[in-house]
Tab-separated table of C-alpha atoms and ligand atoms in Angstrom:
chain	number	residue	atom	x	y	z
H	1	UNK	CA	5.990	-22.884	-2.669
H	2	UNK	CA	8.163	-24.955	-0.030
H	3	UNK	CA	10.098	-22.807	2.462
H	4	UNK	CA	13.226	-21.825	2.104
H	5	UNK	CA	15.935	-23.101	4.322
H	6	UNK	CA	19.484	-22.156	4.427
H	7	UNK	CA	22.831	-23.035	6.312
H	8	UNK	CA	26.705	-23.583	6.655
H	9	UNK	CA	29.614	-25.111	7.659
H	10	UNK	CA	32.923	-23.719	8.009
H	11	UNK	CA	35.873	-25.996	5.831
H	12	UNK	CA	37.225	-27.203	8.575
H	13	UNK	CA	38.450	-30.688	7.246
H	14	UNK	CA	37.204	-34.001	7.553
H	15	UNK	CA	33.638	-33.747	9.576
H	16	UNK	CA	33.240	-36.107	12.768
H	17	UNK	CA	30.223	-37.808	14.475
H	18	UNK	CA	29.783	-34.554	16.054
H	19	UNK	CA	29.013	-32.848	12.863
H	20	UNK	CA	26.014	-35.582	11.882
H	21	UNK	CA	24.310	-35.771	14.822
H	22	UNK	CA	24.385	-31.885	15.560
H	23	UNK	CA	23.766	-30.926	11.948
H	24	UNK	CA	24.243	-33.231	8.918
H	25	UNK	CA	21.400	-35.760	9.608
H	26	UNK	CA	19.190	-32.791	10.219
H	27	UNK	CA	19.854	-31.537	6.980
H	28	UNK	CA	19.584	-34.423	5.215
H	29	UNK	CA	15.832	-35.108	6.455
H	30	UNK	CA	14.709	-31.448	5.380
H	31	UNK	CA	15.711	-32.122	1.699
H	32	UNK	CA	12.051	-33.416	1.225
H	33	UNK	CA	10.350	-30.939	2.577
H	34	UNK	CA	11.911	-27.525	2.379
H	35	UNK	CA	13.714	-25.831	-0.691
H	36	UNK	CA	17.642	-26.065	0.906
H	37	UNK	CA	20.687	-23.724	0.162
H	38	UNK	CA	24.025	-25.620	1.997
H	39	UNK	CA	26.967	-23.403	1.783
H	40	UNK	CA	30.983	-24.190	2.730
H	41	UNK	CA	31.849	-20.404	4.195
H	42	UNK	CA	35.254	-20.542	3.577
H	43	UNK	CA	35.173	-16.479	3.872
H	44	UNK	CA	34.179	-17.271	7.373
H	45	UNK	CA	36.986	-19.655	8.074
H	46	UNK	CA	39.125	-17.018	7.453
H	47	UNK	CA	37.823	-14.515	10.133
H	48	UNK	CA	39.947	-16.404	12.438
H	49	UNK	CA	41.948	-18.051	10.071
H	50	UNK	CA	43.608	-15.643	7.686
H	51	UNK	CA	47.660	-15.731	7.545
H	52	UNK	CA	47.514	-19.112	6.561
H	53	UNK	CA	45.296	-20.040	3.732
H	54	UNK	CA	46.779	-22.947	2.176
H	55	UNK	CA	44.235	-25.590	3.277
H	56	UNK	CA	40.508	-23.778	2.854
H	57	UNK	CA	40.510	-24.758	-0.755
H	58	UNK	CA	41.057	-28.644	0.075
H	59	UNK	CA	39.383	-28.182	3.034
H	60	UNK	CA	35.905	-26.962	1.566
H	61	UNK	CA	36.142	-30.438	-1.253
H	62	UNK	CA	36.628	-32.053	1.956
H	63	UNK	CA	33.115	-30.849	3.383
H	64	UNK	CA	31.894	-31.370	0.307
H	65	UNK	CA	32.894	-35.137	-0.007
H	66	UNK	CA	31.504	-35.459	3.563
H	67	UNK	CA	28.165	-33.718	2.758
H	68	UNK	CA	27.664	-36.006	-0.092
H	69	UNK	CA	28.681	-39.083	1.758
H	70	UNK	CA	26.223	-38.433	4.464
H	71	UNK	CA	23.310	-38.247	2.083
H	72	UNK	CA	23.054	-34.408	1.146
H	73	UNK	CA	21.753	-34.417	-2.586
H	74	UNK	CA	22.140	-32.059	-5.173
H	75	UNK	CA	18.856	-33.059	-7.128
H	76	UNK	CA	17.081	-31.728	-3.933
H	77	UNK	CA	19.563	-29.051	-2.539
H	78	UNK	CA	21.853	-26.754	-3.328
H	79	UNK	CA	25.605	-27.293	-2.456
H	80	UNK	CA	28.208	-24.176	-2.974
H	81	UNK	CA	31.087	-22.694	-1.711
H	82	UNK	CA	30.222	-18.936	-0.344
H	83	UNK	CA	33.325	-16.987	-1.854
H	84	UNK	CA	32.271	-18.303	-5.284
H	85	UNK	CA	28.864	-16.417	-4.937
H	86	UNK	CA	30.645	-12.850	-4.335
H	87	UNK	CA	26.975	-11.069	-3.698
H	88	UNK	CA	27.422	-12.141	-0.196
H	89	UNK	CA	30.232	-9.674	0.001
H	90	UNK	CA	27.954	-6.997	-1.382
H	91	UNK	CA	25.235	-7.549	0.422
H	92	UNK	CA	27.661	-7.898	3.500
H	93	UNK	CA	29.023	-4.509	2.721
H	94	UNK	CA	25.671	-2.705	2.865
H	95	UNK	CA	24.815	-4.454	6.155
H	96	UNK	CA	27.944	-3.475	7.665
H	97	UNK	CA	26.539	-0.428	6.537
H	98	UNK	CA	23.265	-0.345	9.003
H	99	UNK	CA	24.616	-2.905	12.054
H	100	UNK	CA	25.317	-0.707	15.443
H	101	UNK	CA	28.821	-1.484	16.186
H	102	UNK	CA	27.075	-2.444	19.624
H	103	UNK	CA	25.180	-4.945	18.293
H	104	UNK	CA	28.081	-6.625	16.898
H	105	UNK	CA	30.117	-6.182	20.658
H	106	UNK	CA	27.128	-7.832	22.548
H	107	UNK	CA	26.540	-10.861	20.394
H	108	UNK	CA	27.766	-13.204	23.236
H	109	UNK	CA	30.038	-15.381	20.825
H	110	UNK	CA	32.091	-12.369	20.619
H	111	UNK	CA	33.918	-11.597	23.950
H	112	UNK	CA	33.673	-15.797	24.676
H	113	UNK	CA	35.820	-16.542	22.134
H	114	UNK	CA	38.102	-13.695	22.597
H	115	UNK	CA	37.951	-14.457	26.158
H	116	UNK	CA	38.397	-18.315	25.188
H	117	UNK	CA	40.627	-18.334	22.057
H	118	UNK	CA	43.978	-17.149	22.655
H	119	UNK	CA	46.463	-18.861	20.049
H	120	UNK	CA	44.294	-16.655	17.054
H	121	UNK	CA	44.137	-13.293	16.574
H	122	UNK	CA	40.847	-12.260	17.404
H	123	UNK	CA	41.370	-8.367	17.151
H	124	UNK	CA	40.249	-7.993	13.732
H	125	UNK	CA	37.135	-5.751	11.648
H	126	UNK	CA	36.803	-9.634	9.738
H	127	UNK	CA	36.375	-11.069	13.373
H	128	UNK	CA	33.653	-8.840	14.626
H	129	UNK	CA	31.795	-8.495	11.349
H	130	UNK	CA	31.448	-12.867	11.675
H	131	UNK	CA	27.584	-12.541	12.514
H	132	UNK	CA	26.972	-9.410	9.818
H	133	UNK	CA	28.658	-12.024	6.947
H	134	UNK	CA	26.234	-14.558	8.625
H	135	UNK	CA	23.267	-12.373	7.761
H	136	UNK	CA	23.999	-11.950	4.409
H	137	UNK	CA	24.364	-15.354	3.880
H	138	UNK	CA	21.143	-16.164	5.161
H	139	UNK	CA	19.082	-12.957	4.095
H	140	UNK	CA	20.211	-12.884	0.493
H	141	UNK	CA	18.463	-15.981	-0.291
H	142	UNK	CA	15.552	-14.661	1.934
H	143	UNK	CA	15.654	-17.839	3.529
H	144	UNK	CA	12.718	-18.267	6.239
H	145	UNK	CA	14.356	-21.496	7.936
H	146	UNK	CA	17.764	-22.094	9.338
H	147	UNK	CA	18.643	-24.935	10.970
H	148	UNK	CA	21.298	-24.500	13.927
H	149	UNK	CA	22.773	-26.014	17.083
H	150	UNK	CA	22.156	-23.416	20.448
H	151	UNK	CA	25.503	-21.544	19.810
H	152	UNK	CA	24.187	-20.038	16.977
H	153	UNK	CA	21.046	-18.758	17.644
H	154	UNK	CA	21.985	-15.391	19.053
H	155	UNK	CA	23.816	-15.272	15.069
H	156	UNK	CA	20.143	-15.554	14.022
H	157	UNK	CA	18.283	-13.116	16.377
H	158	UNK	CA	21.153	-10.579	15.256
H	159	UNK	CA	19.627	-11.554	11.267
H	160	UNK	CA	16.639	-10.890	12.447
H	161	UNK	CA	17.242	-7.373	13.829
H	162	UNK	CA	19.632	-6.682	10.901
H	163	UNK	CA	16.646	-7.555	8.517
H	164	UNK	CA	13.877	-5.487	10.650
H	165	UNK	CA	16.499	-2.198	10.455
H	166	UNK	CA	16.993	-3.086	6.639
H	167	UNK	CA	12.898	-3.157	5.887
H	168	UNK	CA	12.844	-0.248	8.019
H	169	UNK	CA	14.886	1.973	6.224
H	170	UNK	CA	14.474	0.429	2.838
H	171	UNK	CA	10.894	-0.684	2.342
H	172	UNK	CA	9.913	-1.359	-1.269
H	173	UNK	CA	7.257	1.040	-2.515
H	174	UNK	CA	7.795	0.029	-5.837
H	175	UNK	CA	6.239	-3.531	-5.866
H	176	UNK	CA	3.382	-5.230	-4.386
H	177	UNK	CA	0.533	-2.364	-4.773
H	178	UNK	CA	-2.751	-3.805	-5.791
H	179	UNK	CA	-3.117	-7.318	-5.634
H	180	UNK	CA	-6.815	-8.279	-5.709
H	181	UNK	CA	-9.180	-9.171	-3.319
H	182	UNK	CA	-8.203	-11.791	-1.778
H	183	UNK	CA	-4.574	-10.393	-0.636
H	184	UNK	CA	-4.808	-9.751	3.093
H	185	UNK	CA	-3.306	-6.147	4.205
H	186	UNK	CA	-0.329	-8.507	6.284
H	187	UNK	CA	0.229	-9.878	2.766
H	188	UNK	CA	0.558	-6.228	1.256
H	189	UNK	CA	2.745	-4.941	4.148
H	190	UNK	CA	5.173	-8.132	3.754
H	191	UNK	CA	5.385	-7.703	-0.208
H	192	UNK	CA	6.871	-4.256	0.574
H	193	UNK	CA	9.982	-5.920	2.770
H	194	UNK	CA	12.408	-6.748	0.832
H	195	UNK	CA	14.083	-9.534	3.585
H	196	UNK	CA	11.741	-11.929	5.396
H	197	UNK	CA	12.944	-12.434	9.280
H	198	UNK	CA	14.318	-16.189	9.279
H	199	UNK	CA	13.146	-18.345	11.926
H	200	UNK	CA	16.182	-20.659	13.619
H	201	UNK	CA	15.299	-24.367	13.518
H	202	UNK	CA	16.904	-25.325	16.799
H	203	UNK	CA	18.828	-28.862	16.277
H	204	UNK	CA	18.093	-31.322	18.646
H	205	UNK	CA	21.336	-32.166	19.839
H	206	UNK	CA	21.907	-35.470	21.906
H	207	UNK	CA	24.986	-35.329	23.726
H	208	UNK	CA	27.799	-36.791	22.019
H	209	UNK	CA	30.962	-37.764	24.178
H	210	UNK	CA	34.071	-37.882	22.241
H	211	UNK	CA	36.693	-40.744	23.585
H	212	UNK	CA	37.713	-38.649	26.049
H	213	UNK	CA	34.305	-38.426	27.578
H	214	UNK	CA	34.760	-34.580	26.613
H	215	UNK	CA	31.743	-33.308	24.184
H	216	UNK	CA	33.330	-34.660	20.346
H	217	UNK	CA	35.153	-31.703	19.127
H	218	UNK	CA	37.850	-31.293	16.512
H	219	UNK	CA	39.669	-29.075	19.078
H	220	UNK	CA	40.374	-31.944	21.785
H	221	UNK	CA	41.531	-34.675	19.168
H	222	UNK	CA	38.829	-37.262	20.147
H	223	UNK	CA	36.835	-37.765	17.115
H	224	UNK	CA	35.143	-40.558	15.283
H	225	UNK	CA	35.603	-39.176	11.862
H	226	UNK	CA	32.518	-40.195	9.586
H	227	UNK	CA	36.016	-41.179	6.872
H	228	UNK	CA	37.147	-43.505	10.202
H	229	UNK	CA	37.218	-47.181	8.950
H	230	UNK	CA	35.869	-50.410	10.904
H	231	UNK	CA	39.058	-51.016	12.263
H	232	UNK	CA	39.830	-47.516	13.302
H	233	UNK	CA	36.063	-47.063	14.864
H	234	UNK	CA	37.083	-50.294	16.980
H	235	UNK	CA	40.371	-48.796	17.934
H	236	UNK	CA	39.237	-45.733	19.062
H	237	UNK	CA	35.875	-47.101	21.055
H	238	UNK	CA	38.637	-49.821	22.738
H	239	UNK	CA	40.440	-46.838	24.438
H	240	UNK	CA	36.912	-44.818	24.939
H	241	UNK	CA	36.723	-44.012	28.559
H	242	UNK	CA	33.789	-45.337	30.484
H	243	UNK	CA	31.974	-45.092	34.033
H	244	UNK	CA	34.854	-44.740	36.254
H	245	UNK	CA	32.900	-46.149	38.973
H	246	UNK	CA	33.346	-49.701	37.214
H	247	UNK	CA	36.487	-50.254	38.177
H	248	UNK	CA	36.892	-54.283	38.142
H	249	UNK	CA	34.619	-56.286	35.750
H	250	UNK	CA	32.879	-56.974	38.742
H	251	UNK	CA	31.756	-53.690	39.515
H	252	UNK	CA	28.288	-52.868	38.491
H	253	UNK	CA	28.367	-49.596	35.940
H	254	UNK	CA	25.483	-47.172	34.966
H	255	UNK	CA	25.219	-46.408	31.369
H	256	UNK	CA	23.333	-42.849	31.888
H	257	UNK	CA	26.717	-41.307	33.488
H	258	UNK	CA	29.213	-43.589	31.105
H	259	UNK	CA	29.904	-41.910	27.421
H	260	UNK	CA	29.849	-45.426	25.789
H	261	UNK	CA	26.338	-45.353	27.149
H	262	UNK	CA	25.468	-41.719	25.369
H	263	UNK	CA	26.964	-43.607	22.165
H	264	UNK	CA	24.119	-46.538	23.184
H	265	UNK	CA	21.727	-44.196	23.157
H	266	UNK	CA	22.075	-42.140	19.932
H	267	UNK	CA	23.277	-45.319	17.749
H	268	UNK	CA	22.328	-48.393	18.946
H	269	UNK	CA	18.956	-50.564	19.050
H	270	UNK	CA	16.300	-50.863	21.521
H	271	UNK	CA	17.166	-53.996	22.131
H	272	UNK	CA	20.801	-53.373	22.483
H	273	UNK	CA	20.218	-50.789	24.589
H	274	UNK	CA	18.205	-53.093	26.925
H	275	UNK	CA	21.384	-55.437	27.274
H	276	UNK	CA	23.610	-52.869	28.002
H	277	UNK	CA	21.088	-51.011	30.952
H	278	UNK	CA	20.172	-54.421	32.230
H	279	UNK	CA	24.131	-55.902	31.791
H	280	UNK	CA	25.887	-53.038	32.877
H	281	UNK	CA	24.193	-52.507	36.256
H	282	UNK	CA	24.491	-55.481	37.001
H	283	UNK	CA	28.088	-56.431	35.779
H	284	UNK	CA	27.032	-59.305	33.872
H	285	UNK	CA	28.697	-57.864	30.984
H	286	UNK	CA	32.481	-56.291	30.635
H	287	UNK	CA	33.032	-53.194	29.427
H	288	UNK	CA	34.950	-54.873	26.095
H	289	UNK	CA	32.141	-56.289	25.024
H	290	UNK	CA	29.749	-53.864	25.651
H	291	UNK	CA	31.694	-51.178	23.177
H	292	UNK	CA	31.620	-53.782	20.647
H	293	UNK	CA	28.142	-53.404	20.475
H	294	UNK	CA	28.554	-49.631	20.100
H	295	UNK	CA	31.140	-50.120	18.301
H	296	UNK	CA	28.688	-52.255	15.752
H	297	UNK	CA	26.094	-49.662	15.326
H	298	UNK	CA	28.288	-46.823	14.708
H	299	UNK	CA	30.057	-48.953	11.490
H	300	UNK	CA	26.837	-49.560	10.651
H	301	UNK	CA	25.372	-46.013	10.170
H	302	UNK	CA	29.270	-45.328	8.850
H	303	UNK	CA	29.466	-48.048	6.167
H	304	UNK	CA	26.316	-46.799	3.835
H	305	UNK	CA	27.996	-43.532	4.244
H	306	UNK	CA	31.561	-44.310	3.221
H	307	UNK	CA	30.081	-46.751	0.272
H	308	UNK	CA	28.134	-43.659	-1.047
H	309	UNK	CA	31.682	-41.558	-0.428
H	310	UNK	CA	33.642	-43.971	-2.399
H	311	UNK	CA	33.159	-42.390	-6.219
H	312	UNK	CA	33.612	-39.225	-5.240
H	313	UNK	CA	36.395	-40.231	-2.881
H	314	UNK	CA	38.088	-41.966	-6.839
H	315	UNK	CA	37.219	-38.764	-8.347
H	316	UNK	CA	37.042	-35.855	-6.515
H	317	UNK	CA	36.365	-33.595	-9.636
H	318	UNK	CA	32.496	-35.344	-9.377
H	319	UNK	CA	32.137	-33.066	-6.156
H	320	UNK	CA	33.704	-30.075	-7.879
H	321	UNK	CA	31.129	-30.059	-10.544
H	322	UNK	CA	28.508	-30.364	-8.213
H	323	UNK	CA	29.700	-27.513	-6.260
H	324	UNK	CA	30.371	-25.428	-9.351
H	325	UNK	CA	26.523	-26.050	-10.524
H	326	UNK	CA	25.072	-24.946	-7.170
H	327	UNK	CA	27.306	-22.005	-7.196
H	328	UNK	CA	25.677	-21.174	-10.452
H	329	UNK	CA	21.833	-21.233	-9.216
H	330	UNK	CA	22.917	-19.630	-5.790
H	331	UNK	CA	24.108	-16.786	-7.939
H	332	UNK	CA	20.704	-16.962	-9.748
H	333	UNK	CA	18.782	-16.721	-6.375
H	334	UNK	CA	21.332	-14.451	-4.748
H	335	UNK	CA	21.202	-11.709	-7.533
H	336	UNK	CA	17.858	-11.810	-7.949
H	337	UNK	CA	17.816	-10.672	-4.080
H	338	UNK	CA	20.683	-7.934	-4.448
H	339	UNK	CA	18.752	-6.372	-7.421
H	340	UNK	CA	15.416	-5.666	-5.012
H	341	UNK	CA	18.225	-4.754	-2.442
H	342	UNK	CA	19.522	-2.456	-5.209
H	343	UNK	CA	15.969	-0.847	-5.727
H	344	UNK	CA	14.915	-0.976	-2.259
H	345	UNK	CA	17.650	1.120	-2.047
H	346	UNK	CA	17.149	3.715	-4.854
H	347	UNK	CA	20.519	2.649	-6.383
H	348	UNK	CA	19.672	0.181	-9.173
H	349	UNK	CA	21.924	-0.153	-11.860
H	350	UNK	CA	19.081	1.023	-14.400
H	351	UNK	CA	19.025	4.945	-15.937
H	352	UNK	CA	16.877	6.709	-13.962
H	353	UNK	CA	16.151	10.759	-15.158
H	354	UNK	CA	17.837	12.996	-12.413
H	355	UNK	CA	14.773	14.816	-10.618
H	356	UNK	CA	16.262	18.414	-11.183
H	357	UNK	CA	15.723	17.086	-14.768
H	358	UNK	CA	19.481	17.799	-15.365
H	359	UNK	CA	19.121	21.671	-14.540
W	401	LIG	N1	28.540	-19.480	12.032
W	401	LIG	C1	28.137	-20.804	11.617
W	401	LIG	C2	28.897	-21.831	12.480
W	401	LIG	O1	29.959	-21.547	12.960
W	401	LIG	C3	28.434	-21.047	10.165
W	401	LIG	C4	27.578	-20.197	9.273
W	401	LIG	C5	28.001	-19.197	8.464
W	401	LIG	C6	26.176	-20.311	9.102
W	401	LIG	N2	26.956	-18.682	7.752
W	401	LIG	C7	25.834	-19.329	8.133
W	401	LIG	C8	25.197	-21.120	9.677
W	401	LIG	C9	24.501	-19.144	7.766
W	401	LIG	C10	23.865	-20.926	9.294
W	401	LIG	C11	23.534	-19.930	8.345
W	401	LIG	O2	28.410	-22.933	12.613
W	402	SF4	FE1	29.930	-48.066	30.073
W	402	SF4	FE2	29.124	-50.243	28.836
W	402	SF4	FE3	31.074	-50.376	30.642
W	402	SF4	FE4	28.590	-49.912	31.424
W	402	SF4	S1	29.353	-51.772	30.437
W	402	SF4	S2	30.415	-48.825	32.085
W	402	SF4	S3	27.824	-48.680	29.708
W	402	SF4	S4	31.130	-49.324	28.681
């Protein structure tokens, strides 16, 4: 059986470069070797989101087209949108059940973005329960693998404890019992559990300048959409700010503190690379040119993607039905999980003979 990996995006709109290297293209490579759940958590969007809903619905098809442009396949993974699978509320509901509100007050997301955010309301139950929806979204697929970039990793230790609690109070007597031989006691002892503790998969982000020189974030407004055609990727890399030691085209540059360099790096070929160390230190090359170059291997990792976008792009209802078939084997997966979470629990939906035998 092939591990089980799961993770999500909030619907955010259109994804940028940002998005691929620090998630997407991860994603893409585990098809092949793990079993993958992708989810759109539009429930999450709303946390800090919620008077205005108007976009999350366009916003999630939006993902969607992105996730299928970029190579995410629904022969190998699973593609849904969380509020379609409601057991993620249930099973959200019970955790919210067991997490210390202390927990929930430490996880260092928490008082950053309060401290950070202040255009949003932030002062909400929705808001602090973000990482207990989180859980459920990973535990009730019992996922062992989730793939994440750094800021999310105290999300997953808080899983982890939320899980260990859970097992602790709720351990399975009911299954697992004799299984032969060759069954090791760890084996036994993890058969009574009803949530394994998922492992983060920490993504190995290369730092990716936006044109400001700022890290690429949908916040600052200087993306390079993966949607962005040739001509706009040109545009935008023309007015990308470089090493503002090169003032003149006779000034020699250095491509390790210059962000058209970091582009280099994560898109471009060895041998382009070598031109741009060798031409940029020593000014035998302008800056123009030199973003051409990056500007060349970013349409060509962009072009494959956009040609795969294009039917979907002509009819969007493609992605719909692809999202509306994952939805329907997450629910498989996802109930199967909430009915040991039912029994774990002693609440199953099943008859079960009061022990006072009625009396
Ligand atoms: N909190 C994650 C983020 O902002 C999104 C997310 C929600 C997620 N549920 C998840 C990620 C489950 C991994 C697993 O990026
Ligand atoms: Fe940056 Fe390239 Fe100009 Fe050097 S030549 S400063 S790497 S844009």
């Amino acid at each position: 059986m092939r591990k089980r990996v799961l993770s999500g995006m909030r619907p955010t709109g259109k994804l940028h470069l940002g998005n691929y290297v620090g998630a997407l293209d991860n994603w893409v490579r585990m098809q092949d070797e793990y079993q993958c759940f992708f989810v759109i958590v539009d429930w999450h969007a709303l946390t800090t989101d919620y008077a205005d809903t108007s976009r999350v619905k366009e916003n999630s098809l939006e993902v969607a087209l992105d996730w299928l442009a970029a190579g995410l396949d629904p022969e190998k993974s699973v593609l849904f949108i969380q509020s379609h699978v409601p057991a993620h509320a249930e099973l959200h509901l019970l955790l919210s059940m067991i997490t210390p509100l202390g927990w929930l007050e430490r996880v260092p997301t928490y008082k950053e973005q309060q401290q950070n955010i202040k255009d949003k309301d932030l002062g909400t139950y929705g808001f602090l329960g973000y990482p207990v929806l989180q859980a459920a979204d990973i535990l009730i697929y019992k996922a062992d693998v989730v793939p994440v970039g750094e800021d999310q990793v105290a999300h997953i230790e808080l899983t982890r404890e939320i899980a260990r609690r859970f097992n602790g109070f709720y351990a399975r007597k009911d299954i697992g019992g004799y299984a032969g031989p060759s069954v090791t006691e760890e084996e036994l002892q993890r058969r009574h559990y009803v949530f394994p503790e998922p492992q983060s998969l920490l993504t190995r982000a290369p730092k990716l300048p936006g044109t400001d020189g700022r890290k690429m974030s949908k916040s600052y407004g200087n993306t390079i959409l993966l949607t962005d055609s040739e001509p706009a990727v040109r545009r935008k890399l023309k007015t990308m700010v470089t090493d503002p030691a090169r003032v003149r085209r006779s000034d020699p540059g250095n491509p390790d503190v210059c962000p058209v360099g970091d582009l280099h790096k994560i898109f471009s070929r060895e041998g382009t690379m070598a031109k741009v160390n060798e031409g940029c230190r020593s000014a035998s090359i302008g800056c123009i040119e030199c973003k051409s170059w990056a500007a060349d291997g970013l349409v060509q990792l962009l072009s494959p993607m956009q040609e795969r976008r294009k039917k979907f792009e002509e009819n969007p209802r493609l992605a719909w039905d692809i999202l509306e078939a994952g939805t329907e084997r997450a629910r498989k997966a996802a109930s199967a999980t909430m009915e040991d979470v039912r029994a774990a629990m002693g609440m199953s939906l099943a008859y079960e003979a009061p022990a006072n035998n009625g009396k």
